[in-house]
């Protein structure tokens, strides 16, 4: 019982990814555990040395294991060598010795090379002790994750403990790039195949491109996508990100309008976005409309838009309750153990809508539309800022002022004679309430 208690406190402590949480929440290791381990080990040594007990071998094995838990691998090995010089007839003791030997071997692993990975794969597939002891799988995956972290393989470390779906909820560039190294190898060993499962290099290229898009790095996203055979581009869905919307509803009906484009895969969409961006910089064609289309695209591909799946893989409606608590688009709440990333940054969309409005001029239909869309961005950006403090109950959306949504005032003052103004004041109750309050 006391050995089990020390095992709970110290086994795998050096590489347990939940060590800090265990200490904070469960007080593991418990206070005074180190001193108790030292005194318990000393007691066991004395009993084993006296050789007056009925099961001396049991006490010797206990000495070896406690020495190992205390962190002295060399001394533990010496004790085990003494034990192995003696015949062991008791099946239970023999099995305990084998288990402790296996745990020590895992603890002594130094490099996550092919030899180590092949050993671990064989252990998982064939070793009866691995299957018999419920805590063994966690010990093995935590040990391998620690080895990968120590050797700058963060992606492999992540998949040792987490599923690919958890990576999809909060993808990070360093993890994706590391996994790409593994996925693009010509041959994989058995353990790498276990980690990858059905994950392909194309899946990771799509994810890397999406991360670049979320950062506004369109050229980098396109270059990443070009590493995938064009024949596979359609495998990752088709999108129309240029629809003009006035409601914040990710699955609502969106009316057709002149900005609607054909469905595009992500590679084709990137080509379109890069072309529009180039035309705005080179002053080619209807630059105001180009900016407006880019604004629509970036808004619709955000957390708040119907095309959020272009740049993300997981979306939670619960994130709305934490909008003002995110850090760089990362939100931490149950059940997302590794947090969830949402594309709540609307600064690029706002920039393009502002440019579209200024270039279109006052009392123009396009200028009115751009002003309204810019106001939508300003509203969400305020709710996603630290300045926003949600009400204590009821999830009511407050009516913001010109300070938070300056483009509502511009829409009212500079575009009230447009058809769009009359249309939007009847469609958008929030804007109508703003106008009535002025």
PDB file of C-alpha atoms in Angstrom, residues 77-372:
ATOM      1  CA  UNK A  77      20.057  -1.420 -11.434  1.00  0.00           C
ATOM      2  CA  UNK A  78      22.581  -2.728  -8.918  1.00  0.00           C
ATOM      3  CA  UNK A  79      19.820  -4.010  -6.645  1.00  0.00           C
ATOM      4  CA  UNK A  80      18.096  -5.685  -9.589  1.00  0.00           C
ATOM      5  CA  UNK A  81      21.321  -7.433 -10.538  1.00  0.00           C
ATOM      6  CA  UNK A  82      21.437  -8.896  -7.026  1.00  0.00           C
ATOM      7  CA  UNK A  83      17.829 -10.032  -7.326  1.00  0.00           C
ATOM      8  CA  UNK A  84      18.339 -11.697 -10.709  1.00  0.00           C
ATOM      9  CA  UNK A  85      21.138 -13.834  -9.313  1.00  0.00           C
ATOM     10  CA  UNK A  86      18.519 -15.630  -7.227  1.00  0.00           C
ATOM     11  CA  UNK A  87      15.913 -18.114  -8.495  1.00  0.00           C
ATOM     12  CA  UNK A  88      12.396 -16.665  -8.525  1.00  0.00           C
ATOM     13  CA  UNK A  89       9.637 -19.258  -8.318  1.00  0.00           C
ATOM     14  CA  UNK A  90       6.699 -17.096  -7.262  1.00  0.00           C
ATOM     15  CA  UNK A  91       4.840 -16.134 -10.516  1.00  0.00           C
ATOM     16  CA  UNK A  92       3.484 -12.920  -8.985  1.00  0.00           C
ATOM     17  CA  UNK A  93       6.934 -11.730  -7.899  1.00  0.00           C
ATOM     18  CA  UNK A  94       8.355 -12.726 -11.256  1.00  0.00           C
ATOM     19  CA  UNK A  95       5.739 -10.635 -13.032  1.00  0.00           C
ATOM     20  CA  UNK A  96       6.294  -7.664 -10.736  1.00  0.00           C
ATOM     21  CA  UNK A  97       9.994  -7.842 -11.481  1.00  0.00           C
ATOM     22  CA  UNK A  98       9.297  -7.882 -15.225  1.00  0.00           C
ATOM     23  CA  UNK A  99       6.961  -4.879 -14.941  1.00  0.00           C
ATOM     24  CA  UNK A 100       9.476  -2.839 -12.962  1.00  0.00           C
ATOM     25  CA  UNK A 101      12.229  -3.807 -15.397  1.00  0.00           C
ATOM     26  CA  UNK A 102      10.060  -2.632 -18.297  1.00  0.00           C
ATOM     27  CA  UNK A 103       9.275   0.683 -16.586  1.00  0.00           C
ATOM     28  CA  UNK A 104      12.969   1.233 -15.912  1.00  0.00           C
ATOM     29  CA  UNK A 105      13.845   0.433 -19.518  1.00  0.00           C
ATOM     30  CA  UNK A 106      11.298   2.968 -20.720  1.00  0.00           C
ATOM     31  CA  UNK A 107      12.657   5.566 -18.305  1.00  0.00           C
ATOM     32  CA  UNK A 108      16.194   5.053 -19.618  1.00  0.00           C
ATOM     33  CA  UNK A 109      15.287   5.702 -23.272  1.00  0.00           C
ATOM     34  CA  UNK A 110      17.335   8.614 -24.602  1.00  0.00           C
ATOM     35  CA  UNK A 111      16.480   9.157 -28.289  1.00  0.00           C
ATOM     36  CA  UNK A 112      13.207   8.730 -30.194  1.00  0.00           C
ATOM     37  CA  UNK A 113      15.011   7.138 -33.154  1.00  0.00           C
ATOM     38  CA  UNK A 114      13.824   4.289 -35.384  1.00  0.00           C
ATOM     39  CA  UNK A 115      15.111   1.689 -32.936  1.00  0.00           C
ATOM     40  CA  UNK A 116      13.214   3.229 -30.028  1.00  0.00           C
ATOM     41  CA  UNK A 117      10.048   3.725 -32.076  1.00  0.00           C
ATOM     42  CA  UNK A 118      10.154   0.126 -33.312  1.00  0.00           C
ATOM     43  CA  UNK A 119      10.592  -1.102 -29.736  1.00  0.00           C
ATOM     44  CA  UNK A 120       7.582   0.931 -28.593  1.00  0.00           C
ATOM     45  CA  UNK A 121       5.452  -0.287 -31.510  1.00  0.00           C
ATOM     46  CA  UNK A 122       6.296  -3.894 -30.656  1.00  0.00           C
ATOM     47  CA  UNK A 123       5.477  -3.244 -27.018  1.00  0.00           C
ATOM     48  CA  UNK A 124       2.058  -1.840 -27.895  1.00  0.00           C
ATOM     49  CA  UNK A 125       1.190  -4.622 -30.327  1.00  0.00           C
ATOM     50  CA  UNK A 126       2.585  -7.697 -28.593  1.00  0.00           C
ATOM     51  CA  UNK A 127       3.552  -7.189 -24.947  1.00  0.00           C
ATOM     52  CA  UNK A 128       1.090  -8.809 -22.529  1.00  0.00           C
ATOM     53  CA  UNK A 129       2.211  -6.587 -19.634  1.00  0.00           C
ATOM     54  CA  UNK A 130       1.375  -3.481 -21.670  1.00  0.00           C
ATOM     55  CA  UNK A 131      -2.170  -4.727 -22.103  1.00  0.00           C
ATOM     56  CA  UNK A 132      -2.574  -6.083 -18.570  1.00  0.00           C
ATOM     57  CA  UNK A 133      -1.670  -2.964 -16.567  1.00  0.00           C
ATOM     58  CA  UNK A 134      -4.113  -0.061 -17.175  1.00  0.00           C
ATOM     59  CA  UNK A 135      -1.574   2.650 -16.349  1.00  0.00           C
ATOM     60  CA  UNK A 136       1.071   1.301 -18.744  1.00  0.00           C
ATOM     61  CA  UNK A 137      -0.318   2.887 -21.971  1.00  0.00           C
ATOM     62  CA  UNK A 138      -0.358   6.354 -20.370  1.00  0.00           C
ATOM     63  CA  UNK A 139       3.159   5.865 -19.019  1.00  0.00           C
ATOM     64  CA  UNK A 140       4.436   4.833 -22.456  1.00  0.00           C
ATOM     65  CA  UNK A 141       2.805   7.679 -24.377  1.00  0.00           C
ATOM     66  CA  UNK A 142       3.916  10.280 -21.824  1.00  0.00           C
ATOM     67  CA  UNK A 143       7.463   8.925 -21.942  1.00  0.00           C
ATOM     68  CA  UNK A 144       7.562   9.066 -25.739  1.00  0.00           C
ATOM     69  CA  UNK A 145       6.040  12.553 -25.750  1.00  0.00           C
ATOM     70  CA  UNK A 146       8.781  13.712 -23.378  1.00  0.00           C
ATOM     71  CA  UNK A 147      11.475  12.222 -25.626  1.00  0.00           C
ATOM     72  CA  UNK A 148      10.022  13.980 -28.662  1.00  0.00           C
ATOM     73  CA  UNK A 149       9.851  17.309 -26.846  1.00  0.00           C
ATOM     74  CA  UNK A 150      13.470  16.950 -25.722  1.00  0.00           C
ATOM     75  CA  UNK A 151      14.487  16.298 -29.323  1.00  0.00           C
ATOM     76  CA  UNK A 152      12.534  19.134 -30.954  1.00  0.00           C
ATOM     77  CA  UNK A 153       9.704  17.025 -32.391  1.00  0.00           C
ATOM     78  CA  UNK A 154       6.658  18.876 -30.989  1.00  0.00           C
ATOM     79  CA  UNK A 155       4.183  17.456 -33.511  1.00  0.00           C
ATOM     80  CA  UNK A 156       5.028  13.866 -32.697  1.00  0.00           C
ATOM     81  CA  UNK A 157       4.897  14.712 -28.993  1.00  0.00           C
ATOM     82  CA  UNK A 158       1.411  16.156 -29.462  1.00  0.00           C
ATOM     83  CA  UNK A 159       0.047  13.073 -31.248  1.00  0.00           C
ATOM     84  CA  UNK A 160       1.435  10.781 -28.552  1.00  0.00           C
ATOM     85  CA  UNK A 161      -1.062  12.253 -26.108  1.00  0.00           C
ATOM     86  CA  UNK A 162      -3.741  13.900 -28.250  1.00  0.00           C
ATOM     87  CA  UNK A 163      -5.823  13.056 -31.290  1.00  0.00           C
ATOM     88  CA  UNK A 164      -5.645  14.822 -34.643  1.00  0.00           C
ATOM     89  CA  UNK A 165      -9.126  16.216 -33.955  1.00  0.00           C
ATOM     90  CA  UNK A 166      -7.647  18.063 -30.974  1.00  0.00           C
ATOM     91  CA  UNK A 167      -5.029  19.550 -33.283  1.00  0.00           C
ATOM     92  CA  UNK A 168      -7.789  20.612 -35.661  1.00  0.00           C
ATOM     93  CA  UNK A 169      -9.449  22.477 -32.778  1.00  0.00           C
ATOM     94  CA  UNK A 170      -6.306  24.502 -32.119  1.00  0.00           C
ATOM     95  CA  UNK A 171      -3.715  24.027 -34.881  1.00  0.00           C
ATOM     96  CA  UNK A 172      -0.266  25.477 -34.295  1.00  0.00           C
ATOM     97  CA  UNK A 173       2.259  26.051 -37.064  1.00  0.00           C
ATOM     98  CA  UNK A 174       5.192  24.380 -35.281  1.00  0.00           C
ATOM     99  CA  UNK A 175       3.140  21.212 -34.714  1.00  0.00           C
ATOM    100  CA  UNK A 176       1.884  21.085 -38.298  1.00  0.00           C
ATOM    101  CA  UNK A 177       5.359  21.612 -39.776  1.00  0.00           C
ATOM    102  CA  UNK A 178       6.831  18.872 -37.594  1.00  0.00           C
ATOM    103  CA  UNK A 179       4.088  16.433 -38.545  1.00  0.00           C
ATOM    104  CA  UNK A 180       4.658  17.287 -42.206  1.00  0.00           C
ATOM    105  CA  UNK A 181       8.257  16.108 -41.832  1.00  0.00           C
ATOM    106  CA  UNK A 182       6.947  12.755 -40.679  1.00  0.00           C
ATOM    107  CA  UNK A 183       4.062  12.490 -43.139  1.00  0.00           C
ATOM    108  CA  UNK A 184       6.248  13.280 -46.164  1.00  0.00           C
ATOM    109  CA  UNK A 185       8.799  10.559 -45.411  1.00  0.00           C
ATOM    110  CA  UNK A 186       8.950   7.872 -48.084  1.00  0.00           C
ATOM    111  CA  UNK A 187       8.729   5.116 -45.488  1.00  0.00           C
ATOM    112  CA  UNK A 188       7.310   5.071 -41.973  1.00  0.00           C
ATOM    113  CA  UNK A 189       8.164   2.740 -39.138  1.00  0.00           C
ATOM    114  CA  UNK A 190       5.402   0.965 -37.220  1.00  0.00           C
ATOM    115  CA  UNK A 191       5.113   3.580 -34.472  1.00  0.00           C
ATOM    116  CA  UNK A 192       4.905   6.447 -36.970  1.00  0.00           C
ATOM    117  CA  UNK A 193       2.087   4.600 -38.711  1.00  0.00           C
ATOM    118  CA  UNK A 194       0.317   4.366 -35.351  1.00  0.00           C
ATOM    119  CA  UNK A 195       0.692   8.113 -34.846  1.00  0.00           C
ATOM    120  CA  UNK A 196      -0.440   9.061 -38.338  1.00  0.00           C
ATOM    121  CA  UNK A 197      -3.326   6.593 -38.605  1.00  0.00           C
ATOM    122  CA  UNK A 198      -5.243   7.977 -41.636  1.00  0.00           C
ATOM    123  CA  UNK A 199      -3.557  11.386 -41.525  1.00  0.00           C
ATOM    124  CA  UNK A 200      -1.894  12.350 -44.827  1.00  0.00           C
ATOM    125  CA  UNK A 201       0.589  14.974 -45.950  1.00  0.00           C
ATOM    126  CA  UNK A 202      -2.224  16.649 -47.918  1.00  0.00           C
ATOM    127  CA  UNK A 203      -4.290  17.006 -44.727  1.00  0.00           C
ATOM    128  CA  UNK A 204      -1.378  18.812 -43.110  1.00  0.00           C
ATOM    129  CA  UNK A 205      -0.702  20.998 -46.149  1.00  0.00           C
ATOM    130  CA  UNK A 206      -4.345  22.074 -46.098  1.00  0.00           C
ATOM    131  CA  UNK A 207      -4.023  22.899 -42.400  1.00  0.00           C
ATOM    132  CA  UNK A 208      -0.789  24.827 -42.888  1.00  0.00           C
ATOM    133  CA  UNK A 209      -2.351  26.842 -45.720  1.00  0.00           C
ATOM    134  CA  UNK A 210      -5.363  27.618 -43.516  1.00  0.00           C
ATOM    135  CA  UNK A 211      -3.069  28.904 -40.772  1.00  0.00           C
ATOM    136  CA  UNK A 212      -1.312  31.192 -43.254  1.00  0.00           C
ATOM    137  CA  UNK A 213      -4.689  32.458 -44.475  1.00  0.00           C
ATOM    138  CA  UNK A 214      -5.779  33.224 -40.916  1.00  0.00           C
ATOM    139  CA  UNK A 215      -2.659  35.372 -40.578  1.00  0.00           C
ATOM    140  CA  UNK A 216      -3.405  37.179 -43.834  1.00  0.00           C
ATOM    141  CA  UNK A 217      -0.398  35.545 -45.526  1.00  0.00           C
ATOM    142  CA  UNK A 218      -2.097  34.733 -48.827  1.00  0.00           C
ATOM    143  CA  UNK A 219       1.054  34.146 -50.890  1.00  0.00           C
ATOM    144  CA  UNK A 220       2.512  31.795 -48.277  1.00  0.00           C
ATOM    145  CA  UNK A 221      -0.809  29.942 -48.135  1.00  0.00           C
ATOM    146  CA  UNK A 222      -0.849  29.557 -51.915  1.00  0.00           C
ATOM    147  CA  UNK A 223       2.744  28.335 -52.065  1.00  0.00           C
ATOM    148  CA  UNK A 224       1.851  25.771 -49.406  1.00  0.00           C
ATOM    149  CA  UNK A 225      -1.189  24.616 -51.364  1.00  0.00           C
ATOM    150  CA  UNK A 226       0.851  24.237 -54.528  1.00  0.00           C
ATOM    151  CA  UNK A 227       2.853  21.531 -52.746  1.00  0.00           C
ATOM    152  CA  UNK A 228      -0.334  19.464 -52.913  1.00  0.00           C
ATOM    153  CA  UNK A 229      -1.238  17.906 -56.292  1.00  0.00           C
ATOM    154  CA  UNK A 230      -3.891  20.111 -57.916  1.00  0.00           C
ATOM    155  CA  UNK A 231      -5.966  16.992 -58.536  1.00  0.00           C
ATOM    156  CA  UNK A 232      -6.485  16.777 -54.753  1.00  0.00           C
ATOM    157  CA  UNK A 233      -7.538  20.394 -54.183  1.00  0.00           C
ATOM    158  CA  UNK A 234     -11.245  19.532 -54.444  1.00  0.00           C
ATOM    159  CA  UNK A 235     -10.824  16.966 -51.640  1.00  0.00           C
ATOM    160  CA  UNK A 236     -10.922  19.820 -49.142  1.00  0.00           C
ATOM    161  CA  UNK A 237     -14.339  21.216 -50.029  1.00  0.00           C
ATOM    162  CA  UNK A 238     -15.563  24.042 -52.251  1.00  0.00           C
ATOM    163  CA  UNK A 239     -16.388  27.546 -51.071  1.00  0.00           C
ATOM    164  CA  UNK A 240     -18.046  30.792 -52.049  1.00  0.00           C
ATOM    165  CA  UNK A 241     -16.716  33.458 -49.712  1.00  0.00           C
ATOM    166  CA  UNK A 242     -17.935  36.523 -51.631  1.00  0.00           C
ATOM    167  CA  UNK A 243     -21.626  36.512 -50.720  1.00  0.00           C
ATOM    168  CA  UNK A 244     -22.949  39.747 -49.336  1.00  0.00           C
ATOM    169  CA  UNK A 245     -24.681  39.183 -46.002  1.00  0.00           C
ATOM    170  CA  UNK A 246     -26.337  41.447 -43.468  1.00  0.00           C
ATOM    171  CA  UNK A 247     -27.157  38.880 -40.776  1.00  0.00           C
ATOM    172  CA  UNK A 248     -24.624  37.276 -38.449  1.00  0.00           C
ATOM    173  CA  UNK A 249     -25.831  33.728 -38.847  1.00  0.00           C
ATOM    174  CA  UNK A 250     -23.448  31.046 -40.019  1.00  0.00           C
ATOM    175  CA  UNK A 251     -26.149  28.822 -41.529  1.00  0.00           C
ATOM    176  CA  UNK A 252     -28.857  31.294 -42.514  1.00  0.00           C
ATOM    177  CA  UNK A 253     -30.024  31.859 -46.069  1.00  0.00           C
ATOM    178  CA  UNK A 254     -27.759  34.334 -47.844  1.00  0.00           C
ATOM    179  CA  UNK A 255     -29.355  36.411 -50.574  1.00  0.00           C
ATOM    180  CA  UNK A 256     -27.819  36.428 -54.054  1.00  0.00           C
ATOM    181  CA  UNK A 257     -26.181  39.603 -55.312  1.00  0.00           C
ATOM    182  CA  UNK A 258     -23.633  40.862 -57.803  1.00  0.00           C
ATOM    183  CA  UNK A 259     -20.676  39.865 -55.633  1.00  0.00           C
ATOM    184  CA  UNK A 260     -21.496  36.154 -55.778  1.00  0.00           C
ATOM    185  CA  UNK A 261     -18.818  34.002 -57.398  1.00  0.00           C
ATOM    186  CA  UNK A 262     -18.694  30.373 -58.434  1.00  0.00           C
ATOM    187  CA  UNK A 263     -17.704  27.742 -55.905  1.00  0.00           C
ATOM    188  CA  UNK A 264     -13.929  27.451 -55.618  1.00  0.00           C
ATOM    189  CA  UNK A 265     -11.617  25.024 -53.911  1.00  0.00           C
ATOM    190  CA  UNK A 266      -9.093  26.509 -51.508  1.00  0.00           C
ATOM    191  CA  UNK A 267      -6.300  26.668 -54.073  1.00  0.00           C
ATOM    192  CA  UNK A 268      -8.514  28.464 -56.605  1.00  0.00           C
ATOM    193  CA  UNK A 269      -9.837  30.736 -53.875  1.00  0.00           C
ATOM    194  CA  UNK A 270      -6.303  31.744 -52.932  1.00  0.00           C
ATOM    195  CA  UNK A 271      -5.572  32.555 -56.579  1.00  0.00           C
ATOM    196  CA  UNK A 272      -8.692  34.751 -56.653  1.00  0.00           C
ATOM    197  CA  UNK A 273      -7.826  36.545 -53.402  1.00  0.00           C
ATOM    198  CA  UNK A 274      -4.236  37.166 -54.476  1.00  0.00           C
ATOM    199  CA  UNK A 275      -5.460  38.508 -57.825  1.00  0.00           C
ATOM    200  CA  UNK A 276      -7.884  40.905 -56.114  1.00  0.00           C
ATOM    201  CA  UNK A 277      -5.190  42.039 -53.707  1.00  0.00           C
ATOM    202  CA  UNK A 278      -2.796  42.673 -56.600  1.00  0.00           C
ATOM    203  CA  UNK A 279      -5.413  44.722 -58.458  1.00  0.00           C
ATOM    204  CA  UNK A 280      -5.992  46.933 -55.412  1.00  0.00           C
ATOM    205  CA  UNK A 281      -2.255  47.605 -55.143  1.00  0.00           C
ATOM    206  CA  UNK A 282      -1.782  48.169 -58.881  1.00  0.00           C
ATOM    207  CA  UNK A 283      -4.937  50.299 -59.211  1.00  0.00           C
ATOM    208  CA  UNK A 284      -6.458  48.024 -61.854  1.00  0.00           C
ATOM    209  CA  UNK A 285     -10.187  48.054 -62.616  1.00  0.00           C
ATOM    210  CA  UNK A 286     -12.851  48.910 -60.044  1.00  0.00           C
ATOM    211  CA  UNK A 287     -10.544  49.140 -57.038  1.00  0.00           C
ATOM    212  CA  UNK A 288     -13.347  50.052 -54.642  1.00  0.00           C
ATOM    213  CA  UNK A 289     -15.216  46.870 -55.591  1.00  0.00           C
ATOM    214  CA  UNK A 290     -12.035  44.799 -55.297  1.00  0.00           C
ATOM    215  CA  UNK A 291     -11.550  46.072 -51.747  1.00  0.00           C
ATOM    216  CA  UNK A 292     -15.202  45.377 -50.979  1.00  0.00           C
ATOM    217  CA  UNK A 293     -14.919  41.799 -52.212  1.00  0.00           C
ATOM    218  CA  UNK A 294     -11.783  41.254 -50.133  1.00  0.00           C
ATOM    219  CA  UNK A 295     -13.593  42.664 -47.112  1.00  0.00           C
ATOM    220  CA  UNK A 296     -16.509  40.284 -47.654  1.00  0.00           C
ATOM    221  CA  UNK A 297     -14.138  37.358 -48.028  1.00  0.00           C
ATOM    222  CA  UNK A 298     -12.213  38.056 -44.828  1.00  0.00           C
ATOM    223  CA  UNK A 299     -15.423  38.680 -42.870  1.00  0.00           C
ATOM    224  CA  UNK A 300     -17.183  35.588 -44.191  1.00  0.00           C
ATOM    225  CA  UNK A 301     -14.126  33.403 -43.497  1.00  0.00           C
ATOM    226  CA  UNK A 302     -13.938  34.616 -39.892  1.00  0.00           C
ATOM    227  CA  UNK A 303     -15.587  33.103 -36.824  1.00  0.00           C
ATOM    228  CA  UNK A 304     -18.577  35.384 -37.491  1.00  0.00           C
ATOM    229  CA  UNK A 305     -19.122  34.372 -41.121  1.00  0.00           C
ATOM    230  CA  UNK A 306     -20.837  31.529 -42.934  1.00  0.00           C
ATOM    231  CA  UNK A 307     -17.568  30.451 -44.645  1.00  0.00           C
ATOM    232  CA  UNK A 308     -15.605  29.994 -41.398  1.00  0.00           C
ATOM    233  CA  UNK A 309     -14.534  26.488 -42.494  1.00  0.00           C
ATOM    234  CA  UNK A 310     -12.119  27.947 -45.054  1.00  0.00           C
ATOM    235  CA  UNK A 311      -9.668  28.965 -42.332  1.00  0.00           C
ATOM    236  CA  UNK A 312     -10.782  26.755 -39.467  1.00  0.00           C
ATOM    237  CA  UNK A 313     -11.839  23.180 -38.681  1.00  0.00           C
ATOM    238  CA  UNK A 314     -13.752  23.547 -35.431  1.00  0.00           C
ATOM    239  CA  UNK A 315     -16.198  26.229 -34.363  1.00  0.00           C
ATOM    240  CA  UNK A 316     -17.912  26.514 -30.991  1.00  0.00           C
ATOM    241  CA  UNK A 317     -20.903  28.739 -30.372  1.00  0.00           C
ATOM    242  CA  UNK A 318     -19.794  28.865 -26.730  1.00  0.00           C
ATOM    243  CA  UNK A 319     -16.801  30.975 -27.770  1.00  0.00           C
ATOM    244  CA  UNK A 320     -19.172  33.949 -27.946  1.00  0.00           C
ATOM    245  CA  UNK A 321     -19.274  33.916 -24.134  1.00  0.00           C
ATOM    246  CA  UNK A 322     -15.476  34.206 -23.999  1.00  0.00           C
ATOM    247  CA  UNK A 323     -14.837  36.667 -26.842  1.00  0.00           C
ATOM    248  CA  UNK A 324     -13.246  39.251 -24.555  1.00  0.00           C
ATOM    249  CA  UNK A 325     -11.021  36.650 -22.873  1.00  0.00           C
ATOM    250  CA  UNK A 326      -9.159  35.277 -25.860  1.00  0.00           C
ATOM    251  CA  UNK A 327      -5.464  35.699 -26.514  1.00  0.00           C
ATOM    252  CA  UNK A 328      -4.353  35.818 -30.156  1.00  0.00           C
ATOM    253  CA  UNK A 329      -7.531  33.999 -31.175  1.00  0.00           C
ATOM    254  CA  UNK A 330      -7.116  31.218 -28.609  1.00  0.00           C
ATOM    255  CA  UNK A 331      -9.970  30.514 -26.195  1.00  0.00           C
ATOM    256  CA  UNK A 332      -9.753  28.093 -23.287  1.00  0.00           C
ATOM    257  CA  UNK A 333     -12.874  26.460 -21.870  1.00  0.00           C
ATOM    258  CA  UNK A 334     -14.381  22.995 -21.414  1.00  0.00           C
ATOM    259  CA  UNK A 335     -14.327  20.591 -23.243  1.00  0.00           C
ATOM    260  CA  UNK A 336     -11.267  21.812 -25.188  1.00  0.00           C
ATOM    261  CA  UNK A 337      -8.319  20.490 -23.184  1.00  0.00           C
ATOM    262  CA  UNK A 338      -5.849  22.228 -25.515  1.00  0.00           C
ATOM    263  CA  UNK A 339      -8.082  25.287 -26.021  1.00  0.00           C
ATOM    264  CA  UNK A 340      -9.737  26.208 -29.316  1.00  0.00           C
ATOM    265  CA  UNK A 341      -8.581  28.660 -31.946  1.00  0.00           C
ATOM    266  CA  UNK A 342     -11.181  30.916 -33.547  1.00  0.00           C
ATOM    267  CA  UNK A 343     -10.568  33.468 -36.291  1.00  0.00           C
ATOM    268  CA  UNK A 344     -12.090  36.451 -34.503  1.00  0.00           C
ATOM    269  CA  UNK A 345      -9.650  39.048 -35.899  1.00  0.00           C
ATOM    270  CA  UNK A 346     -11.570  41.289 -38.305  1.00  0.00           C
ATOM    271  CA  UNK A 347      -8.868  43.923 -38.797  1.00  0.00           C
ATOM    272  CA  UNK A 348      -8.187  42.882 -42.408  1.00  0.00           C
ATOM    273  CA  UNK A 349     -11.886  42.877 -43.290  1.00  0.00           C
ATOM    274  CA  UNK A 350     -12.311  46.303 -41.685  1.00  0.00           C
ATOM    275  CA  UNK A 351      -9.327  47.689 -43.609  1.00  0.00           C
ATOM    276  CA  UNK A 352     -10.755  46.633 -46.966  1.00  0.00           C
ATOM    277  CA  UNK A 353     -14.261  47.907 -46.167  1.00  0.00           C
ATOM    278  CA  UNK A 354     -12.807  51.268 -45.133  1.00  0.00           C
ATOM    279  CA  UNK A 355     -10.827  51.494 -48.376  1.00  0.00           C
ATOM    280  CA  UNK A 356     -13.909  50.512 -50.399  1.00  0.00           C
ATOM    281  CA  UNK A 357     -16.017  53.219 -48.724  1.00  0.00           C
ATOM    282  CA  UNK A 358     -13.434  55.945 -49.211  1.00  0.00           C
ATOM    283  CA  UNK A 359     -12.843  55.052 -52.860  1.00  0.00           C
ATOM    284  CA  UNK A 360     -16.559  54.686 -53.649  1.00  0.00           C
ATOM    285  CA  UNK A 361     -17.401  58.111 -52.204  1.00  0.00           C
ATOM    286  CA  UNK A 362     -20.395  59.460 -50.289  1.00  0.00           C
ATOM    287  CA  UNK A 363     -24.023  58.822 -51.242  1.00  0.00           C
ATOM    288  CA  UNK A 364     -23.075  55.806 -53.376  1.00  0.00           C
ATOM    289  CA  UNK A 365     -24.578  52.345 -53.063  1.00  0.00           C
ATOM    290  CA  UNK A 366     -21.185  50.653 -52.743  1.00  0.00           C
ATOM    291  CA  UNK A 367     -20.052  53.227 -50.195  1.00  0.00           C
ATOM    292  CA  UNK A 368     -23.185  52.588 -48.119  1.00  0.00           C
ATOM    293  CA  UNK A 369     -22.659  48.833 -48.222  1.00  0.00           C
ATOM    294  CA  UNK A 370     -19.010  49.201 -47.261  1.00  0.00           C
ATOM    295  CA  UNK A 371     -19.908  51.497 -44.356  1.00  0.00           C
ATOM    296  CA  UNK A 372     -22.410  48.985 -43.000  1.00  0.00           C
TER     297      UNK A 372
END
